[in-house]
mmCIF file of C-alpha atoms and ligand atoms in Angstrom:
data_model
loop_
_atom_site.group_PDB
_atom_site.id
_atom_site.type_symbol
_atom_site.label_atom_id
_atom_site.label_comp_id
_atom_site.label_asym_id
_atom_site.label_seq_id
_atom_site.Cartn_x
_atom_site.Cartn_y
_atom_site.Cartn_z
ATOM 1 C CA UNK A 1 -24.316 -25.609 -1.159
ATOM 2 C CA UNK A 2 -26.171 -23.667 1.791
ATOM 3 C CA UNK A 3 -25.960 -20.170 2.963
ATOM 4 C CA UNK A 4 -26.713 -19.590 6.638
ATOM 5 C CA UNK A 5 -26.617 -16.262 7.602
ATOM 6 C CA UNK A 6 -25.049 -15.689 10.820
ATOM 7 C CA UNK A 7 -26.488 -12.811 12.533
ATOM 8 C CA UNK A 8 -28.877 -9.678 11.502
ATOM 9 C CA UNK A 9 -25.914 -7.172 10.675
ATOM 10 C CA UNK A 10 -23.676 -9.479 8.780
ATOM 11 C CA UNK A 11 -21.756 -12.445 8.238
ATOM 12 C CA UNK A 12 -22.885 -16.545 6.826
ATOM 13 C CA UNK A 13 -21.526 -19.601 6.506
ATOM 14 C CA UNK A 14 -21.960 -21.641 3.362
ATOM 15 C CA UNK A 15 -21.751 -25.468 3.730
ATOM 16 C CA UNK A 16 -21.370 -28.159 1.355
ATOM 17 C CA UNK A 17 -18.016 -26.553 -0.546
ATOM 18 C CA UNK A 18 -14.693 -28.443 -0.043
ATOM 19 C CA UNK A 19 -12.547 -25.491 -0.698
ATOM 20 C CA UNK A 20 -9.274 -28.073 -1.568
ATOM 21 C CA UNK A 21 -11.205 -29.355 -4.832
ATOM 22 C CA UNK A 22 -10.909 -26.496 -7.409
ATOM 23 C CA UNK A 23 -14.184 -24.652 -7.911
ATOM 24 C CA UNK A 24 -16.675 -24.499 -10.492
ATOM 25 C CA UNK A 25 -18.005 -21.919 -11.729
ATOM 26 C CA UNK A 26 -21.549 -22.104 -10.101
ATOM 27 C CA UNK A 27 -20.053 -22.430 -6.392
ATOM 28 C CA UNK A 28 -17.470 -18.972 -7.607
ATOM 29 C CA UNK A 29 -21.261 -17.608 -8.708
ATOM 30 C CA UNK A 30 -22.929 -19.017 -5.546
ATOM 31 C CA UNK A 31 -20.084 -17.387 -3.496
ATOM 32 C CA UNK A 32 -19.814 -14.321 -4.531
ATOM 33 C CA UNK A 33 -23.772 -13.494 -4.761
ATOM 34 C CA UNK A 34 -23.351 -14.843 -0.759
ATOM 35 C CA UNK A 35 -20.849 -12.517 -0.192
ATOM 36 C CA UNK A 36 -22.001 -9.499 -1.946
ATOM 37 C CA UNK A 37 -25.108 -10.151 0.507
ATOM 38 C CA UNK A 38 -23.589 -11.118 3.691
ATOM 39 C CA UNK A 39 -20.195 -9.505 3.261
ATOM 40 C CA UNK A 40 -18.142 -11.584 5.288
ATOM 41 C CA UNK A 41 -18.261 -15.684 4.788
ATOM 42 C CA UNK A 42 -17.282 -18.710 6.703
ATOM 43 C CA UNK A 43 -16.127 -21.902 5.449
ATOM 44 C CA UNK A 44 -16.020 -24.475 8.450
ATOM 45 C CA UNK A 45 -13.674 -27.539 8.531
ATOM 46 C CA UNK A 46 -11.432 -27.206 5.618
ATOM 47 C CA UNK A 47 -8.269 -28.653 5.265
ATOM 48 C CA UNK A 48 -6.153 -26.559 3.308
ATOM 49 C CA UNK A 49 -2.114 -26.021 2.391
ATOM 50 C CA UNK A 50 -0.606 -23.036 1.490
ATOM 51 C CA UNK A 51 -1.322 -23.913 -2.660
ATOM 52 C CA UNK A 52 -4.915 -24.572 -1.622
ATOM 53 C CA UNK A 53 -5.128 -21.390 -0.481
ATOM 54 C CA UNK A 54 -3.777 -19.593 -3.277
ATOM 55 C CA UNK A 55 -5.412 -21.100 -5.524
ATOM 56 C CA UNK A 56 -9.186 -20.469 -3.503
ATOM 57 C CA UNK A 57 -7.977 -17.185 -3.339
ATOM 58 C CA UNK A 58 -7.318 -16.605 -6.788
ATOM 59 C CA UNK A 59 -11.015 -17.227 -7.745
ATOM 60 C CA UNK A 60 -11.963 -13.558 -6.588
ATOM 61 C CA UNK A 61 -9.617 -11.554 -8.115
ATOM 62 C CA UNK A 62 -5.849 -11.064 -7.982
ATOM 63 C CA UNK A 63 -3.806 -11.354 -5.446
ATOM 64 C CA UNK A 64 -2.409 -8.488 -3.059
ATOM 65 C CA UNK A 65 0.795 -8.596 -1.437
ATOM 66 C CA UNK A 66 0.990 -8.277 2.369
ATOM 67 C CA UNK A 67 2.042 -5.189 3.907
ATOM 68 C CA UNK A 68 5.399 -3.862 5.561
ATOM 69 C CA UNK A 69 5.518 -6.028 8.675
ATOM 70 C CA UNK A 70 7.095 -4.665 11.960
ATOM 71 C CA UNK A 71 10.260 -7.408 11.051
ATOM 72 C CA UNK A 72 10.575 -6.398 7.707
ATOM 73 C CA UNK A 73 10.514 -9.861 6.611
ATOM 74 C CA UNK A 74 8.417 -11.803 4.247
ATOM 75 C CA UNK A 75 7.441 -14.713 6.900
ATOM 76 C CA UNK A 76 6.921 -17.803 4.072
ATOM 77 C CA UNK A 77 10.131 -17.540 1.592
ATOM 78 C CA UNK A 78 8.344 -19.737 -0.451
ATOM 79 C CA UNK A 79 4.830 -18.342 -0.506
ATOM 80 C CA UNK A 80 5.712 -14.800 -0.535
ATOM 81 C CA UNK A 81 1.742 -13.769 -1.591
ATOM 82 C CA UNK A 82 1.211 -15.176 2.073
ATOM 83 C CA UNK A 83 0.669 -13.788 5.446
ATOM 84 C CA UNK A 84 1.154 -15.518 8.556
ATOM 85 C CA UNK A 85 -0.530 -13.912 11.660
ATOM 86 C CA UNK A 86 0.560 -15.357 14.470
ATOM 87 C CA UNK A 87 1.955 -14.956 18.230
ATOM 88 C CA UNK A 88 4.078 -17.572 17.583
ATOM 89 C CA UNK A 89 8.258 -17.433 18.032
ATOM 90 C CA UNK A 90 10.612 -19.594 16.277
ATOM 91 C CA UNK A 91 13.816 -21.025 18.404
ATOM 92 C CA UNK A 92 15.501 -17.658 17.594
ATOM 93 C CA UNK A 93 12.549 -15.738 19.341
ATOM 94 C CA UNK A 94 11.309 -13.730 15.962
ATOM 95 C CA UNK A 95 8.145 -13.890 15.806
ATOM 96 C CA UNK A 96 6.738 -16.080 13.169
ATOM 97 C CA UNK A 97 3.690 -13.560 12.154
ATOM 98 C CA UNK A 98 2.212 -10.606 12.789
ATOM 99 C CA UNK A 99 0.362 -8.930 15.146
ATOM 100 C CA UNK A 100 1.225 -10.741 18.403
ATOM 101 C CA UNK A 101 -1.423 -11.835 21.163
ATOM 102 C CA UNK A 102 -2.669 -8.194 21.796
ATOM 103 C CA UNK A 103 -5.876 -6.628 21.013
ATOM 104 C CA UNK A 104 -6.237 -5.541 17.266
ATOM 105 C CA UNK A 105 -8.036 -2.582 17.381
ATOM 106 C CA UNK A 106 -11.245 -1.696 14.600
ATOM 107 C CA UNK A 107 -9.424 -1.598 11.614
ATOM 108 C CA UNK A 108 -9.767 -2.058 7.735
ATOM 109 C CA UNK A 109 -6.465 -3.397 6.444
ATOM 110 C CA UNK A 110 -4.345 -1.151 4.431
ATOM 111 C CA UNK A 111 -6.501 1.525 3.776
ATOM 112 C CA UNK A 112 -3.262 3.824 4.148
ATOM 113 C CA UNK A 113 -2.334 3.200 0.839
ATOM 114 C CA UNK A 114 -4.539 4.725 -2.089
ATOM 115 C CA UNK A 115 -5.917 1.034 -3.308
ATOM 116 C CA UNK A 116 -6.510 -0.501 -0.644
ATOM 117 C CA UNK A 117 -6.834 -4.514 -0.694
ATOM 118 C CA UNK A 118 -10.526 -5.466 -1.676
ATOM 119 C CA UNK A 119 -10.328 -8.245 0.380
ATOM 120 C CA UNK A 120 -9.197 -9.896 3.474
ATOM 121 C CA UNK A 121 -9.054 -14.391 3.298
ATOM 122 C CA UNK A 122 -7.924 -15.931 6.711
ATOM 123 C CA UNK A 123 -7.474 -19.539 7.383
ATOM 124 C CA UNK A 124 -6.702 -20.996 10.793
ATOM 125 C CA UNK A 125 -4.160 -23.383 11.286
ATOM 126 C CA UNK A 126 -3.742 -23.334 15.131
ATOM 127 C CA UNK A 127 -5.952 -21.434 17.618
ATOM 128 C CA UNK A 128 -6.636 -21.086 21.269
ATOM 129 C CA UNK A 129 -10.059 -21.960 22.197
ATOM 130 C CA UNK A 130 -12.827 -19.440 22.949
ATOM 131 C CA UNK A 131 -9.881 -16.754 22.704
ATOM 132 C CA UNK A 132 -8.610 -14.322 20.334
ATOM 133 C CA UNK A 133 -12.123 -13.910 18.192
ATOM 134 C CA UNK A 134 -12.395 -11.264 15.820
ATOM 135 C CA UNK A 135 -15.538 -9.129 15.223
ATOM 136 C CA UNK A 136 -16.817 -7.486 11.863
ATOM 137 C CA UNK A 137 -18.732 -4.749 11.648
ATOM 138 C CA UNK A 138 -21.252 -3.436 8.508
ATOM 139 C CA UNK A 139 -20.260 -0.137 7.476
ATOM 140 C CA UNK A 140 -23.098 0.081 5.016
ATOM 141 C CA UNK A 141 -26.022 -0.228 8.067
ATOM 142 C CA UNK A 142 -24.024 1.934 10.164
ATOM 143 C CA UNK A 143 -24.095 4.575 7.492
ATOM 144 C CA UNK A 144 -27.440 4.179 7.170
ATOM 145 C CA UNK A 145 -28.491 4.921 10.429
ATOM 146 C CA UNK A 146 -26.277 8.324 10.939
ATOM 147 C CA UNK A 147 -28.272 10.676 12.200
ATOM 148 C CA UNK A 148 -29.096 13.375 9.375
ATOM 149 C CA UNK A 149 -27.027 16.005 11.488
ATOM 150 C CA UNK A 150 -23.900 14.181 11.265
ATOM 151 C CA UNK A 151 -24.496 12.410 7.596
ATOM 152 C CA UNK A 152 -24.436 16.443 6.799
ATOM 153 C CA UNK A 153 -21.093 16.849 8.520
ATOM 154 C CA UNK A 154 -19.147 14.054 7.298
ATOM 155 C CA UNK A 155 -20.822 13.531 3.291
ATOM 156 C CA UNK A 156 -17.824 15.940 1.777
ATOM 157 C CA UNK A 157 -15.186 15.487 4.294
ATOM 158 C CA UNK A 158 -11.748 13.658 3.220
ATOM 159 C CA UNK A 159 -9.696 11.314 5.767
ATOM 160 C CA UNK A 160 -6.396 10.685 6.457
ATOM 161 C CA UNK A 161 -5.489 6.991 7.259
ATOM 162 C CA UNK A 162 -2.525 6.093 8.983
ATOM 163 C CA UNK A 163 0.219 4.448 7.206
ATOM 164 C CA UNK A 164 2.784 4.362 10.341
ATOM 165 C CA UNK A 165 1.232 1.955 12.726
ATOM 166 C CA UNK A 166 -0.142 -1.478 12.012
ATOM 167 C CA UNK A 167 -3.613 -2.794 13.783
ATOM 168 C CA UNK A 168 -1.590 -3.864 17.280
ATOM 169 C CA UNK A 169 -0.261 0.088 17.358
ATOM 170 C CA UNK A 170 3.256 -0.968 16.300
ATOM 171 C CA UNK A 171 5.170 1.421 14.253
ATOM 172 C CA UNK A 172 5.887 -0.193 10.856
ATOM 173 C CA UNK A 173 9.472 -0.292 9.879
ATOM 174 C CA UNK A 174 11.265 3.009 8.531
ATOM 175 C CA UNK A 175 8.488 5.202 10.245
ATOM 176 C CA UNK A 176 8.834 7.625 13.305
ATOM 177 C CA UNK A 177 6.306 8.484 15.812
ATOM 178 C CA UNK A 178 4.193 12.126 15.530
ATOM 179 C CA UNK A 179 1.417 12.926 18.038
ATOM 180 C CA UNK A 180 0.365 15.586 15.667
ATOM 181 C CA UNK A 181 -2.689 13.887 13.618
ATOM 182 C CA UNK A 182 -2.628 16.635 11.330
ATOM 183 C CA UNK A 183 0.590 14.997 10.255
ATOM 184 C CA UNK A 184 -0.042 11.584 10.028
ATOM 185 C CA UNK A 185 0.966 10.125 6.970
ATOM 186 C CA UNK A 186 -0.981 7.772 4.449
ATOM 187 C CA UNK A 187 -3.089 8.458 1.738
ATOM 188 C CA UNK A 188 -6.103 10.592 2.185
ATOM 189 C CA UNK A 189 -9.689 9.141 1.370
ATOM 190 C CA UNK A 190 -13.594 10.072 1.392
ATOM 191 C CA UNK A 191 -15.049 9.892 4.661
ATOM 192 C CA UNK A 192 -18.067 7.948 2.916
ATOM 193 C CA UNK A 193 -17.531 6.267 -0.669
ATOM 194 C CA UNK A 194 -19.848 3.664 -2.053
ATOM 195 C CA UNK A 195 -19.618 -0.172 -2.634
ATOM 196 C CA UNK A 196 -18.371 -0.525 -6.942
ATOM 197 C CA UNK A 197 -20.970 -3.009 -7.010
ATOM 198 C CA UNK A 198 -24.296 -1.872 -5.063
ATOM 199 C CA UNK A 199 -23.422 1.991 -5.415
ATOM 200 C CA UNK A 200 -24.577 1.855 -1.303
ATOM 201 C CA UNK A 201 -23.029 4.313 0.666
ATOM 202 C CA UNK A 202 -20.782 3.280 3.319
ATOM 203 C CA UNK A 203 -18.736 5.004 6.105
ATOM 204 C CA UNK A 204 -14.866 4.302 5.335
ATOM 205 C CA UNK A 205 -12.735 4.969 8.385
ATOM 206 C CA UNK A 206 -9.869 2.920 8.232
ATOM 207 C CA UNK A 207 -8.798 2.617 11.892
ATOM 208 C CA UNK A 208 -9.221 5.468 14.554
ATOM 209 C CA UNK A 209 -5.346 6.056 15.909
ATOM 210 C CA UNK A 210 -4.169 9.386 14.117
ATOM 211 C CA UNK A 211 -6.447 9.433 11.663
ATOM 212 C CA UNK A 212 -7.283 13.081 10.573
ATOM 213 C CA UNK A 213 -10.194 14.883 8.883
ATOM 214 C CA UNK A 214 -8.604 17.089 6.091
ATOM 215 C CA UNK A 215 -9.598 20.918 7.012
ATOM 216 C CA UNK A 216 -10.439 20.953 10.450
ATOM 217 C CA UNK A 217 -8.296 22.132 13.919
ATOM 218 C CA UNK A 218 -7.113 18.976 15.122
ATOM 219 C CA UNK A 219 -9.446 18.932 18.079
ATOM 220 C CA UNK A 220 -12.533 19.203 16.222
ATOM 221 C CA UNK A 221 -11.776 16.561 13.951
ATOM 222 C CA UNK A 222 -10.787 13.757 16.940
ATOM 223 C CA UNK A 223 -14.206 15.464 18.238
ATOM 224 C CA UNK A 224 -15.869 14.404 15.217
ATOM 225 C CA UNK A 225 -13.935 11.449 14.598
ATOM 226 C CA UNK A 226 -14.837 10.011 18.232
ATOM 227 C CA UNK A 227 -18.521 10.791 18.118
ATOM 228 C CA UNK A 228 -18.661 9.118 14.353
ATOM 229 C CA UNK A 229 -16.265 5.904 15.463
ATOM 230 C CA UNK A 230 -18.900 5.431 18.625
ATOM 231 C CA UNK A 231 -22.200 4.938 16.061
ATOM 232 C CA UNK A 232 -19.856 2.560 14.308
ATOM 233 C CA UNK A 233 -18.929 0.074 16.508
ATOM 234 C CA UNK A 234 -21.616 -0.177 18.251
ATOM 235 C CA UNK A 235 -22.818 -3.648 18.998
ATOM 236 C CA UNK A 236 -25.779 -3.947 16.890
ATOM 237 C CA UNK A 237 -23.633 -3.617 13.430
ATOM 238 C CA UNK A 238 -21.416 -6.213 14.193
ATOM 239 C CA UNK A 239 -21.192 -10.396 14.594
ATOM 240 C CA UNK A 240 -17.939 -12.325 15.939
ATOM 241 C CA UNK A 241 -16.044 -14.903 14.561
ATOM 242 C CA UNK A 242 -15.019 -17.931 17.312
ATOM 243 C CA UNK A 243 -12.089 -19.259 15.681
ATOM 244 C CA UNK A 244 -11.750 -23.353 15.117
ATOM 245 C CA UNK A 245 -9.293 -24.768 13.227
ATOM 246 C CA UNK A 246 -9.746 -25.439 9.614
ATOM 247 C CA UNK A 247 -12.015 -22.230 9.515
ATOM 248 C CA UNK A 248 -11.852 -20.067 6.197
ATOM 249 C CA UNK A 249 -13.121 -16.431 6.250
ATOM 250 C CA UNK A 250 -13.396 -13.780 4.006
ATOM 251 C CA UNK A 251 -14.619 -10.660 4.301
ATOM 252 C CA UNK A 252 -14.793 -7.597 2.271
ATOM 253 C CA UNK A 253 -12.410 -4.817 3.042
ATOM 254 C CA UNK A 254 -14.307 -1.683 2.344
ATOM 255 C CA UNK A 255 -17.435 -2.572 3.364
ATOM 256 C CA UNK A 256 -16.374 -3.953 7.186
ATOM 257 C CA UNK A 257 -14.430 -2.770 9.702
ATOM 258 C CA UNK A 258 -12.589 -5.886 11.570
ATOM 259 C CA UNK A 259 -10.857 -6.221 14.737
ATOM 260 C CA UNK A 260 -9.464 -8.690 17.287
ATOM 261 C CA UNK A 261 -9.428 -9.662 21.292
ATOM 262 C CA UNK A 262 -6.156 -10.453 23.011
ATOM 263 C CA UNK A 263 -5.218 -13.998 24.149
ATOM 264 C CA UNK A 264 -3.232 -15.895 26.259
ATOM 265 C CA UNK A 265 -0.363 -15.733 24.958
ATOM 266 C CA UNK A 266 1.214 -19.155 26.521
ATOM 267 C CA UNK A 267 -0.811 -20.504 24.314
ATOM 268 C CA UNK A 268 -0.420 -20.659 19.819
ATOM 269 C CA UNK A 269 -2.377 -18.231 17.170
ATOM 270 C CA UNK A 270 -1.649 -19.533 13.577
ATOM 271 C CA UNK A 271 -3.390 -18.186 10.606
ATOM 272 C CA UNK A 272 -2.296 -18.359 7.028
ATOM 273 C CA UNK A 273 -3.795 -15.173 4.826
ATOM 274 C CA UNK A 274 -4.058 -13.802 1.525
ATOM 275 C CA UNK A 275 -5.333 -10.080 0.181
ATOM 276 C CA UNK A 276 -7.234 -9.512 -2.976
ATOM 277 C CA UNK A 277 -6.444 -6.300 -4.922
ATOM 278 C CA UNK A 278 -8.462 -3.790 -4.578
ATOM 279 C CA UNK A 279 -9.879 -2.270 -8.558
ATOM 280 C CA UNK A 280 -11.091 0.624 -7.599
ATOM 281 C CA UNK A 281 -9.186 4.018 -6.606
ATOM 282 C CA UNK A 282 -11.177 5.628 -3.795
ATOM 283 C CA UNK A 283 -8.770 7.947 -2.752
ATOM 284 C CA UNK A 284 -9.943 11.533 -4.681
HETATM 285 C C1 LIG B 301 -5.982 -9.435 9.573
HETATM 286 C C2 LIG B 301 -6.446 -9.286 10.943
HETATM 287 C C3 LIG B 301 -7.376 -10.560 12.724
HETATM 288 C C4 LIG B 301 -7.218 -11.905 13.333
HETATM 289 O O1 LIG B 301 -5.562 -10.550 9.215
HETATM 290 O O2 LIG B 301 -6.040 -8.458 8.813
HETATM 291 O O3 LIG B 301 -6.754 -8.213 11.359
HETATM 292 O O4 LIG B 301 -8.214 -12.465 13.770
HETATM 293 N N1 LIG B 301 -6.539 -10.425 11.633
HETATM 294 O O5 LIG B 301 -6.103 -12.403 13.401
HETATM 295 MN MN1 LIG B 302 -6.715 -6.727 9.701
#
């Protein structure tokens, strides 16, 4: 087993694990110390089915189910603890997955409800090539280097994250549209909580569309919002997946912000996906 770190701000790929064998309890040790460190983890050339997964999943906690999808369908009957994202269309034209061939914006996933998922695990089945790549960014350095002026501002504010939309901006099932933040619904938490583990601070801002700071006119808080969102994503806190098939990633849902280019969408996106639960309630 080898950990190669991937870039300055984040990210590494361990070798030497084939993720299909079940694990022992040295490589579950020698994982998770890698990905308390790194926060998000590769695993190059697996070859994994849907039980695989599961079970690889299952190592690091319990699993989450996936949200309300824009269908209102659970894509794998028989593997309902799955996720598909995908661009793909069956012969009847419904989509096969979620989130199409667009852009997913910066995003943590779920953070609209009050326990948000812990954990994000994609694996890719099909994928364009040098397309579609999805960037991570370290919400624990990007903390860290607020200025003391706006640590100040944000340290006791409380957020409202968006529970209408998913990451492509499509209105989930059974919601309407408001263009009124102040009235976005979703469960409200601290602007800056810290990791369970490593007590480090770290900015939590879900995604950016409606979100809301609790207390402030509207325009001060996209003001705010904006000007914090800017430091976050900027370049130098972030590292980018390339996709290749039989990829595994993790990554660590409170502690990274992720999100995804477009692609060409004549051609196929197929990525099978489980959550782990979050155990912590952040939300005050
Ligand atoms: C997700 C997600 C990005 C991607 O699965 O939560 O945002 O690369 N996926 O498909
Ligand atoms: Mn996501």
């Amino acid at each position: 087993m080898n950990l190669i770190n991937s870039s300055n701000s984040l990210g590494g790929e361990i070798e030497g694990i084939d993720l299909k064998k079940p694990l022992t309890e040295t490589q579950i040790k020698f994982i998770n110390h890698s990905w308390d460190e790194r926060l998000v983890l590769v695993f190059k050339n697996q070859k994994l089915d849907d039980n695989d997964l599961i079970n690889f999943s299952k190592n690091f906690g319990e699993l989450d189910p996936p949200g309300p999808n824009p269908y209102g369908i659970t894509f794998l009957p028989d593997f309902p603890e799955i996720n598909v994202i995908s661009n793909v269309k069956n012969n009847t034209g419904i989509p096969i997955g979620n989130l199409g061939d667009g852009e997913a914006v910066w995003h943590a996933d779920m953070t609209y409800n009050e326990i948000p998922p812990k954990a994000g695990i994609l694996y890719a089945l099909e994928v364009p090539e040098n397309q579609g790549n999805t960037h991570f960014a370290n919400m624990t350095y990007a903390y860290n280097q607020l200025s003391e002026r706006l640590k100040n501002k944000i340290n006791d504010k409380t957020l409202i994250h968006d529970s209408a939309h998913n990451s492509a901006g499509m209105l989930r099932k059974g919601y309407n549209e408001t263009n009124n933040p102040s009235q976005t619904p979703g469960a409200r938490h601290p602007l800056v909580i810290r990791d369970p583990q490593t007590n480090k601070k770290m900015l939590f801002l879900g995604r950016r569309p409606h979100a809301y700071i609790i207390g402030m006119e509207v325009i001060e808080s996209e003001k705010l919002l904006d000007e914090i969102w800017q430091h976050a994503t900027q370049v130098k806190f972030t590292w980018t997946q390339k996709w290749k098939v039989g990829d595994l990633l993790m990554w660590k849902n409170l502690n990274v912000l992720h999100k995804r280019d477009s692609f060409d969408p004549s051609t196929r996106r197929v990525m099978h996906r489980t959550q782990l639960k979050g155990d912590i309630r952040i939300a005050i």
